Short mmCIF file of C-alpha atoms in Angstrom, two decimals:
data_model
loop_
_atom_site.label_atom_id
_atom_site.label_comp_id
_atom_site.label_asym_id
_atom_site.label_seq_id
_atom_site.Cartn_x
_atom_site.Cartn_y
_atom_site.Cartn_z
CA UNK L 1 31.97 33.10 -31.96
CA UNK L 2 35.75 33.46 -31.46
CA UNK L 3 37.73 36.60 -30.69
CA UNK L 4 39.23 38.17 -33.79
CA UNK L 5 42.76 37.83 -32.44
CA UNK L 6 42.49 34.08 -31.86
CA UNK L 7 44.63 32.14 -34.33
CA UNK L 8 42.05 29.37 -34.42
CA UNK L 9 39.38 31.85 -35.46
CA UNK L 10 41.55 33.25 -38.25
CA UNK L 11 42.38 29.80 -39.61
CA UNK L 12 38.74 28.73 -39.35
CA UNK L 13 37.62 31.85 -41.22
CA UNK L 14 40.20 31.36 -43.95
CA UNK L 15 39.66 27.66 -44.53
CA UNK L 16 35.88 27.39 -44.17
CA UNK L 17 34.28 30.77 -44.75
CA UNK L 18 36.45 31.70 -47.75
CA UNK L 19 35.23 29.87 -50.86
CA UNK L 20 37.93 28.05 -52.84
CA UNK L 21 38.70 29.02 -56.45
CA UNK L 22 36.20 27.62 -58.94
CA UNK L 23 38.87 25.71 -60.81
CA UNK L 24 40.20 23.93 -57.73
CA UNK L 25 38.82 21.15 -55.61
CA UNK L 26 37.52 21.43 -52.08
CA UNK L 27 40.61 22.23 -50.00
CA UNK L 28 38.92 22.66 -46.63
CA UNK L 29 40.65 19.54 -45.30
CA UNK L 30 43.98 21.37 -45.33
CA UNK L 31 42.83 22.79 -41.99
CA UNK L 32 44.74 20.11 -40.09
CA UNK L 33 47.90 20.91 -42.03
CA UNK L 34 47.86 24.32 -40.39
CA UNK L 35 47.22 23.36 -36.78
CA UNK L 36 48.33 19.97 -35.52
CA UNK L 37 48.13 19.27 -31.76
CA UNK L 38 51.27 17.41 -30.73
CA UNK L 39 50.89 17.15 -26.98
CA UNK L 40 48.42 15.24 -24.79
CA UNK L 41 47.60 15.92 -21.17
CA UNK L 42 46.65 13.04 -18.89
CA UNK L 43 44.99 12.89 -15.46
CA UNK L 44 43.25 16.21 -15.95
CA UNK L 45 41.06 17.25 -13.03
CA UNK L 46 37.57 17.24 -14.56
CA UNK L 47 34.09 17.61 -13.07
CA UNK L 48 32.12 14.49 -12.18
CA UNK L 49 29.74 14.77 -15.12
CA UNK L 50 28.56 12.58 -18.00
CA UNK L 51 30.15 14.20 -21.03
CA UNK L 52 28.05 13.65 -24.17
CA UNK L 53 29.77 15.29 -27.15
CA UNK L 54 30.95 18.45 -28.84
CA UNK L 55 28.57 20.17 -31.20
CA UNK L 56 29.49 19.94 -34.88
CA UNK L 57 30.79 23.52 -34.97
CA UNK L 58 32.90 22.98 -31.83
CA UNK L 59 31.24 25.83 -29.93
CA UNK L 60 29.73 23.80 -27.09
CA UNK L 61 30.59 20.76 -24.99
CA UNK L 62 27.42 18.99 -23.84
CA UNK L 63 27.37 17.18 -20.50
CA UNK L 64 24.85 15.98 -17.93
CA UNK L 65 24.89 15.66 -14.19
CA UNK L 66 25.37 12.22 -12.67
CA UNK L 67 21.75 12.05 -11.54
CA UNK L 68 20.65 12.77 -15.14
CA UNK L 69 18.58 15.76 -14.08
CA UNK L 70 20.63 18.76 -15.21
CA UNK L 71 22.16 19.92 -18.48
CA UNK L 72 25.63 21.46 -18.14
CA UNK L 73 27.12 23.25 -21.15
CA UNK L 74 30.75 24.35 -21.53
CA UNK L 75 32.45 26.52 -24.11
CA UNK L 76 35.98 25.53 -25.18
CA UNK L 77 38.70 28.09 -24.53
CA UNK L 78 40.65 26.80 -27.53
CA UNK L 79 44.39 27.40 -27.61
CA UNK L 80 45.46 28.15 -24.06
CA UNK L 81 49.00 26.84 -23.69
CA UNK L 82 51.83 26.19 -26.10
CA UNK L 83 55.44 25.04 -25.96
CA UNK L 84 58.57 26.14 -27.78
CA UNK L 85 59.22 22.64 -29.10
CA UNK L 86 59.40 22.50 -32.89
CA UNK L 87 59.83 19.83 -35.55
CA UNK L 88 63.62 20.05 -35.39
CA UNK L 89 63.62 18.92 -31.77
CA UNK L 90 64.63 15.30 -31.39
CA UNK L 91 62.26 12.82 -29.86
CA UNK L 92 64.60 12.24 -26.94
CA UNK L 93 64.46 15.86 -25.89
CA UNK L 94 62.10 16.43 -23.00
CA UNK L 95 59.60 19.17 -23.85
CA UNK L 96 59.43 22.12 -21.51
CA UNK L 97 56.90 21.60 -18.72
CA UNK L 98 53.51 23.28 -18.90
CA UNK L 99 52.18 25.37 -16.03
CA UNK L 100 50.47 23.53 -13.19
CA UNK L 101 47.15 25.11 -14.13
CA UNK L 102 47.31 23.34 -17.51
CA UNK L 103 46.20 20.11 -15.84
CA UNK L 104 42.91 21.67 -14.76
CA UNK L 105 39.69 21.25 -16.72
CA UNK L 106 38.65 24.87 -16.33
CA UNK L 107 41.80 25.97 -18.11
CA UNK L 108 40.36 24.67 -21.37
CA UNK L 109 36.58 24.89 -20.81
CA UNK L 110 34.35 27.56 -19.34
CA UNK L 111 30.99 26.57 -17.88
CA UNK L 112 28.22 28.64 -19.43
CA UNK L 113 25.27 27.45 -17.37
CA UNK L 114 23.53 24.54 -15.68
CA UNK L 115 19.80 24.08 -16.23
CA UNK L 116 17.41 21.47 -14.86
CA UNK L 117 15.55 19.62 -17.62
CA UNK L 118 14.03 16.58 -15.90
CA UNK L 119 11.37 16.34 -13.23
CA UNK L 120 11.52 14.09 -10.19
CA UNK L 121 10.35 10.93 -11.97
CA UNK L 122 12.08 11.64 -15.31
CA UNK L 123 15.69 11.25 -16.40
CA UNK L 124 17.64 12.85 -19.21
CA UNK L 125 18.49 10.37 -21.94
CA UNK L 126 22.26 10.69 -22.07
CA UNK L 127 22.46 8.93 -25.46
CA UNK L 128 20.16 11.43 -27.18
CA UNK L 129 21.16 14.85 -28.53
CA UNK L 130 20.51 16.69 -31.81
CA UNK L 131 22.02 20.03 -32.79
CA UNK L 132 20.46 22.66 -35.05
CA UNK L 133 23.62 24.44 -36.16
CA UNK L 134 21.93 27.41 -37.87
CA UNK L 135 20.24 28.73 -34.74
CA UNK L 136 22.42 26.91 -32.20
CA UNK L 137 19.47 25.01 -30.78
CA UNK L 138 19.93 21.75 -28.93
CA UNK L 139 17.23 19.06 -28.74
CA UNK L 140 17.24 16.90 -25.60
CA UNK L 141 14.93 14.18 -24.32
CA UNK L 142 13.72 13.09 -20.91
CA UNK L 143 11.62 10.04 -20.09
CA UNK L 144 10.20 7.98 -17.29
CA UNK L 145 11.02 4.32 -16.72
CA UNK L 146 10.20 1.84 -19.48
CA UNK L 147 7.28 -0.55 -18.92
CA UNK L 148 7.85 -3.87 -20.67
CA UNK L 149 4.59 -5.57 -19.64
CA UNK L 150 2.34 -2.70 -20.59
CA UNK L 151 -1.40 -3.18 -20.90
CA UNK L 152 -2.69 -3.61 -24.46
CA UNK L 153 -3.96 -0.43 -26.03
CA UNK L 154 -6.07 0.36 -29.07
CA UNK L 155 -3.97 0.68 -32.27
CA UNK L 156 -0.76 -0.14 -30.32
CA UNK L 157 1.63 -2.76 -31.70
CA UNK L 158 1.67 -5.83 -29.43
CA UNK L 159 5.07 -6.59 -27.94
CA UNK L 160 6.33 -3.00 -27.99
CA UNK L 161 7.04 -1.59 -24.49
CA UNK L 162 5.52 1.63 -23.23
CA UNK L 163 6.87 4.75 -21.55
CA UNK L 164 4.48 6.88 -19.51
CA UNK L 165 6.02 10.16 -20.64
CA UNK L 166 8.66 11.16 -23.18
CA UNK L 167 9.50 14.87 -23.40
CA UNK L 168 11.56 16.52 -26.13
CA UNK L 169 13.06 19.83 -25.00
CA UNK L 170 14.45 22.51 -27.33
CA UNK L 171 17.14 24.61 -25.67
CA UNK L 172 18.98 27.67 -26.94
CA UNK L 173 22.56 26.71 -26.22
CA UNK L 174 23.89 30.27 -26.09
CA UNK L 175 22.14 31.01 -22.79
CA UNK L 176 20.33 27.79 -21.79
CA UNK L 177 16.79 29.11 -22.27
CA UNK L 178 14.17 26.38 -22.78
CA UNK L 179 12.29 27.46 -25.91
CA UNK L 180 9.69 24.72 -26.37
CA UNK L 181 8.71 21.20 -25.33
CA UNK L 182 6.78 18.34 -26.88
CA UNK L 183 5.52 15.42 -24.76
CA UNK L 184 4.38 11.93 -25.78
CA UNK L 185 2.35 9.91 -23.29
CA UNK L 186 2.11 6.10 -23.06
CA UNK L 187 4.24 5.77 -26.16
CA UNK L 188 7.63 4.39 -27.15
CA UNK L 189 10.31 6.29 -29.06
CA UNK L 190 13.73 4.70 -29.43
CA UNK L 191 15.98 7.39 -27.95
CA UNK L 192 19.21 5.38 -27.85
CA UNK L 193 21.73 6.97 -30.22
CA UNK L 194 18.95 9.10 -31.78
CA UNK L 195 17.48 5.99 -33.41
CA UNK L 196 13.87 7.17 -33.29
CA UNK L 197 14.46 10.84 -34.19
CA UNK L 198 16.01 12.45 -37.25
CA UNK L 199 16.82 16.13 -37.88
CA UNK L 200 17.17 17.53 -41.40
CA UNK L 201 17.71 21.31 -41.55
CA UNK L 202 14.61 22.64 -39.74
CA UNK L 203 12.54 19.46 -40.15
CA UNK L 204 12.25 16.95 -37.33
CA UNK L 205 10.92 13.39 -37.69
CA UNK L 206 9.91 11.49 -34.54
CA UNK L 207 8.90 7.83 -34.92
CA UNK L 208 6.33 6.42 -32.51
CA UNK L 209 7.30 2.77 -32.52
CA UNK L 210 4.34 1.78 -30.37
CA UNK L 211 1.68 3.40 -32.58
CA UNK L 212 3.58 3.28 -35.89
CA UNK L 213 3.22 7.00 -36.52
CA UNK L 214 5.82 9.37 -37.99
CA UNK L 215 5.44 12.83 -36.44
CA UNK L 216 6.90 15.58 -38.63
CA UNK L 217 7.66 18.87 -36.89
CA UNK L 218 9.28 22.10 -37.97
CA UNK L 219 11.69 24.09 -35.83
CA UNK L 220 10.89 27.76 -36.34
CA UNK L 221 13.48 30.50 -36.03
CA UNK L 222 11.68 31.64 -32.89
CA UNK L 223 12.41 28.27 -31.28
CA UNK L 224 8.90 26.83 -31.45
CA UNK L 225 8.13 23.24 -32.41
CA UNK L 226 5.27 23.31 -34.91
CA UNK L 227 3.37 20.19 -36.00
CA UNK L 228 3.68 19.75 -39.76
CA UNK L 229 1.91 16.42 -40.30
CA UNK L 230 1.70 12.82 -39.11
CA UNK L 231 2.25 9.80 -41.37
CA UNK L 232 1.09 6.35 -40.37
CA UNK L 233 -2.54 5.36 -40.19
CA UNK L 234 -3.32 8.40 -42.36
CA UNK L 235 -1.04 9.65 -45.13
CA UNK L 236 -2.85 12.78 -46.33
CA UNK L 237 -4.22 15.58 -44.19
CA UNK L 238 -7.82 14.88 -45.22
CA UNK L 239 -7.71 11.07 -44.96
CA UNK L 240 -9.30 11.03 -41.52
CA UNK L 241 -12.07 13.41 -42.63
CA UNK L 242 -12.76 11.29 -45.70
CA UNK L 243 -12.92 8.02 -43.76
CA UNK L 244 -15.14 9.53 -41.06
CA UNK L 245 -17.57 10.93 -43.62
CA UNK L 246 -17.65 7.61 -45.48
CA UNK L 247 -18.23 5.75 -42.21
CA UNK L 248 -21.08 8.08 -41.25
CA UNK L 249 -22.70 7.64 -44.66
CA UNK L 250 -22.42 3.86 -44.31
CA UNK L 251 -23.96 3.92 -40.84
CA UNK L 252 -26.83 6.14 -42.05
CA UNK L 253 -27.49 3.67 -44.86
CA UNK L 254 -27.52 0.80 -42.40
CA UNK L 255 -29.91 2.65 -40.10
CA UNK L 256 -32.24 3.40 -42.99
CA UNK L 257 -32.30 -0.23 -44.13
CA UNK L 258 -32.98 -1.40 -40.58
CA UNK L 259 -35.83 1.03 -40.18
CA UNK L 260 -37.38 -0.27 -43.38
CA UNK L 261 -36.99 -3.87 -42.20
CA UNK L 262 -38.69 -3.03 -38.93
CA UNK L 263 -41.79 -1.52 -40.57
CA UNK L 264 -44.89 -3.42 -39.42
CA UNK L 265 -42.97 -5.11 -36.60
CA UNK L 266 -44.48 -3.92 -33.33
CA UNK L 267 -42.42 -6.00 -30.96
CA UNK L 268 -40.18 -3.81 -28.82
CA UNK L 269 -37.64 -6.52 -28.19
CA UNK L 270 -36.99 -6.83 -31.93
CA UNK L 271 -36.23 -3.13 -32.18
CA UNK L 272 -33.98 -3.32 -29.13
CA UNK L 273 -32.01 -6.20 -30.63
CA UNK L 274 -31.59 -4.21 -33.82
CA UNK L 275 -30.06 -1.27 -31.92
CA UNK L 276 -27.71 -3.61 -30.06
CA UNK L 277 -26.58 -5.10 -33.33
CA UNK L 278 -25.85 -1.60 -34.66
CA UNK L 279 -23.67 -0.68 -31.65
CA UNK L 280 -21.56 -3.81 -32.01
CA UNK L 281 -20.34 -2.89 -35.51
CA UNK L 282 -16.57 -2.57 -35.65
CA UNK L 283 -15.23 0.94 -35.95
CA UNK L 284 -13.55 2.15 -39.12
CA UNK L 285 -10.20 2.37 -37.36
CA UNK L 286 -10.14 -1.40 -36.86
CA UNK L 287 -11.40 -2.35 -40.33
CA UNK L 288 -8.44 -1.24 -42.46
CA UNK L 289 -4.69 -1.47 -42.58
CA UNK L 290 -2.77 1.73 -41.99
CA UNK L 291 -2.32 4.09 -44.89
CA UNK L 292 1.45 3.57 -45.09
CA UNK L 293 0.96 -0.22 -45.06
CA UNK L 294 -1.60 -0.02 -47.86
CA UNK L 295 0.82 2.09 -49.92
CA UNK L 296 3.50 -0.54 -49.40
CA UNK L 297 1.27 -3.46 -50.39
CA UNK L 298 0.07 -1.59 -53.47
CA UNK L 299 3.64 -0.93 -54.59
CA UNK L 300 4.62 -4.59 -54.15
CA UNK L 301 1.50 -5.75 -56.02
CA UNK L 302 2.13 -3.43 -58.96
CA UNK L 303 5.79 -4.37 -59.22
CA UNK L 304 4.95 -8.07 -59.40
CA UNK L 305 2.09 -7.40 -61.84
CA UNK L 306 4.37 -5.48 -64.21
CA UNK L 307 6.97 -8.23 -64.26
CA UNK L 308 4.84 -10.35 -66.61
CA UNK L 309 2.81 -9.41 -69.67
CA UNK L 310 0.77 -12.61 -69.84
CA UNK L 311 -2.23 -12.67 -67.50
CA UNK L 312 -1.80 -16.35 -66.63
CA UNK L 313 1.84 -15.81 -65.66
CA UNK L 314 0.84 -12.71 -63.72
CA UNK L 315 -1.61 -14.66 -61.58
CA UNK L 316 0.96 -17.38 -60.92
CA UNK L 317 3.59 -14.82 -60.00
CA UNK L 318 1.19 -13.01 -57.67
CA UNK L 319 0.32 -16.25 -55.90
CA UNK L 320 3.98 -17.12 -55.39
CA UNK L 321 5.46 -13.71 -54.58
CA UNK L 322 2.60 -11.68 -53.13
CA UNK L 323 -0.23 -13.73 -51.65
CA UNK L 324 2.07 -16.39 -50.20
CA UNK L 325 4.01 -13.67 -48.30
CA UNK L 326 1.02 -11.38 -47.74
CA UNK L 327 0.87 -11.86 -43.98
CA UNK L 328 4.63 -11.36 -43.72
CA UNK L 329 4.28 -7.95 -45.35
CA UNK L 330 1.29 -7.06 -43.17
CA UNK L 331 3.22 -7.91 -39.99
CA UNK L 332 6.09 -5.55 -40.86
CA UNK L 333 6.50 -2.52 -38.59
CA UNK L 334 8.52 0.65 -39.01
CA UNK L 335 11.88 0.46 -37.23
CA UNK L 336 13.48 3.72 -38.25
CA UNK L 337 12.91 6.73 -40.49
CA UNK L 338 15.16 9.45 -41.88
CA UNK L 339 15.04 12.20 -44.47
CA UNK L 340 16.72 11.82 -47.85
CA UNK L 341 15.62 15.33 -48.75
CA UNK L 342 12.68 17.57 -47.89
CA UNK L 343 10.37 15.43 -50.00
CA UNK L 344 11.48 11.81 -49.49
CA UNK L 345 11.75 9.61 -46.41
CA UNK L 346 13.81 6.45 -46.09
CA UNK L 347 11.80 4.03 -43.95
CA UNK L 348 13.18 0.82 -42.47
CA UNK L 349 10.70 -2.01 -41.91
CA UNK L 350 11.14 -5.22 -39.94
CA UNK L 351 9.61 -7.55 -37.39
CA UNK L 352 8.45 -6.53 -33.92
CA UNK L 353 11.31 -8.43 -32.25
CA UNK L 354 13.93 -6.56 -34.25
CA UNK L 355 12.36 -3.18 -33.59
CA UNK L 356 12.69 -3.30 -29.80
CA UNK L 357 16.17 -4.87 -29.56
CA UNK L 358 19.35 -2.83 -29.56
CA UNK L 359 20.96 -4.93 -32.29
CA UNK L 360 18.75 -5.74 -35.26
CA UNK L 361 21.50 -6.94 -37.62
CA UNK L 362 20.31 -10.55 -37.47
CA UNK L 363 16.67 -9.75 -38.25
CA UNK L 364 15.32 -9.44 -41.80
CA UNK L 365 14.75 -5.83 -42.75
CA UNK L 366 13.38 -3.87 -45.70
CA UNK L 367 13.93 -0.30 -46.87
CA UNK L 368 11.29 1.83 -48.58
CA UNK L 369 11.53 5.31 -50.09
CA UNK L 370 8.38 7.29 -49.38
CA UNK L 371 7.35 10.44 -51.26
CA UNK L 372 5.62 12.73 -48.76
CA UNK L 373 3.99 14.89 -51.44
CA UNK L 374 2.42 12.09 -53.50
CA UNK L 375 2.13 9.72 -50.47
CA UNK L 376 3.50 6.92 -52.64
CA UNK L 377 6.18 4.29 -52.07
CA UNK L 378 8.66 4.83 -54.92
CA UNK L 379 11.24 2.16 -54.01
CA UNK L 380 11.38 -0.99 -51.91
CA UNK L 381 14.47 -3.07 -51.09
CA UNK L 382 15.33 -6.03 -48.95
CA UNK L 383 18.38 -5.33 -46.82
CA UNK L 384 20.32 -8.03 -48.68
CA UNK L 385 19.76 -6.36 -52.07
CA UNK L 386 22.98 -5.71 -53.95
CA UNK L 387 21.44 -2.63 -55.57
CA UNK L 388 20.88 -1.07 -52.15
CA UNK L 389 24.46 -1.77 -51.16
CA UNK L 390 25.75 -0.13 -54.34
CA UNK L 391 23.67 2.97 -53.66
CA UNK L 392 24.96 3.22 -50.13
CA UNK L 393 28.52 2.71 -51.33
CA UNK L 394 28.28 5.51 -53.89
CA UNK L 395 26.05 7.96 -52.00
CA UNK L 396 26.70 7.30 -48.32
CA UNK L 397 26.89 11.04 -47.60
CA UNK L 398 23.18 11.27 -48.43
CA UNK L 399 22.38 8.80 -45.65
CA UNK L 400 24.24 10.64 -42.89
CA UNK L 401 22.79 12.93 -40.25
CA UNK L 402 22.97 16.68 -40.93
CA UNK L 403 24.69 16.12 -44.25
CA UNK L 404 23.73 19.65 -45.31
CA UNK L 405 25.98 21.32 -42.73
CA UNK L 406 29.29 22.85 -43.90
CA UNK L 407 31.17 20.84 -41.29
CA UNK L 408 30.52 17.63 -43.23
CA UNK L 409 33.44 18.70 -45.44
CA UNK L 410 35.72 17.36 -42.71
CA UNK L 411 34.00 13.95 -42.53
CA UNK L 412 35.66 11.24 -44.59
CA UNK L 413 33.50 8.50 -46.06
CA UNK L 414 33.83 5.94 -48.81
CA UNK L 415 31.76 8.25 -51.03
CA UNK L 416 34.25 11.12 -51.03
CA UNK L 417 37.55 9.33 -50.36
CA UNK L 418 39.15 6.71 -52.59
CA UNK L 419 41.19 5.45 -49.64
CA UNK L 420 38.08 4.84 -47.52
CA UNK L 421 36.42 3.16 -50.52
CA UNK L 422 39.37 0.82 -51.02
CA UNK L 423 39.33 -0.05 -47.33
CA UNK L 424 35.60 -0.80 -47.50
CA UNK L 425 36.03 -3.05 -50.52
CA UNK L 426 38.89 -4.86 -48.79
CA UNK L 427 36.76 -5.50 -45.71
CA UNK L 428 33.84 -6.60 -47.87
CA UNK L 429 35.94 -9.08 -49.82
CA UNK L 430 37.57 -10.37 -46.65
CA UNK L 431 34.28 -11.00 -44.89
CA UNK L 432 32.61 -12.01 -48.18
CA UNK L 433 29.52 -10.16 -46.99
CA UNK L 434 28.47 -6.89 -45.43
CA UNK L 435 27.39 -7.00 -41.78
CA UNK L 436 23.94 -5.64 -42.54
CA UNK L 437 23.60 -7.73 -45.71
CA UNK L 438 24.02 -11.16 -44.15
CA UNK L 439 20.33 -11.99 -43.89
CA UNK L 440 19.02 -14.81 -46.09
CA UNK L 441 15.35 -14.50 -46.87
CA UNK L 442 13.06 -15.90 -49.54
CA UNK L 443 10.90 -12.80 -49.95
CA UNK L 444 11.13 -11.11 -53.36
CA UNK L 445 13.27 -8.04 -53.94
CA UNK L 446 12.04 -5.07 -55.92
CA UNK L 447 14.42 -2.71 -57.67
CA UNK L 448 13.10 0.68 -58.78
CA UNK L 449 14.32 2.57 -61.81
CA UNK L 450 16.03 5.23 -59.72
CA UNK L 451 16.41 6.28 -56.11
CA UNK L 452 15.91 10.00 -55.33
CA UNK L 453 19.14 11.53 -54.10
CA UNK L 454 20.02 15.13 -53.35
#
């Protein structure tokens, strides 16, 4: 990590690694009261690269080459130069000049390696990067050009573009070794700002927007990407086996009934027509809604049913709130998915138009909490629901990326800071609405008893 004699390493070890007394509050934010940079260098000679970001632990600076083919990783050198200016020095006093080398990029960063990640027809997505802080793994993505007028495909959502190849690459950042890759062909994953991918500890969720499938993978300590499960058309591991066996039994029953109806009929053309009729039966994959969509419709139906105790009022309520909006619910697609914990997923639904645009604030959206163990929808909100806003206001840290890392102690939010909360309330009152809660929609809103939080 750092050398033992580095003052930054000693302060980091004292403030983060040393647990605070049990009777005191979290004092890790006093870090910036110990070291406060007070000088800025301008016009520094830096390489002609696309700099992405620092990792959360500050160990690596991620950058890409201008042709978006190579990954270039730097390690910060930390404190390199200092001045003798102190707090007693007046503002009019000119600080002593720094050495000429202080204006060079390599005085503060050391290049560790440069590795090629993309092939000739692929480019590195500069807006995509996820960091596994425990093992210091970095997840990158490369893709070919996007095809907007793609040919229709079986089970694909109409209107969603296609990409010939999307490759996720797991790299060990200490030495730049490529540990594993996972490719998706003729698919669409929203890579901009990690919208279509979410990392929680060692679990990785990749949303196929084109085929409405959530791929869950596990990052092993060895650096391998292991398929855990896929949620979408099927919710349980044996759903496909069950549907295939049921479909085969149904087809065998149809064949048996046809054979009985053809007894005594000696005309060959009649038998041939019967076989042609059998081959034109629609497949089971086109006869049903997806498993996740059926779970959603079942939850909405039960919530409306339980609102009334009288059967007559129940039927009227179902006609008004469920059957009238049935096609609207069926047309919803998954926009985004993220982990709330290792058991629950927060899934954002919306229209096709809102799923492929960069800004979906003006499109109606819905949020559902999905239990991966029971395969049930346990909560469903419209994005204009006040209950959802209150949950986000109180527990926003549970909605952030990598909230389980120790470095989140330095991130200020309106859930852990009264000042940030007051500022949020001021902005809310001033605008009289929240930017994401400005959608007016007549669809019903369902409020669960509780929302699972960690």
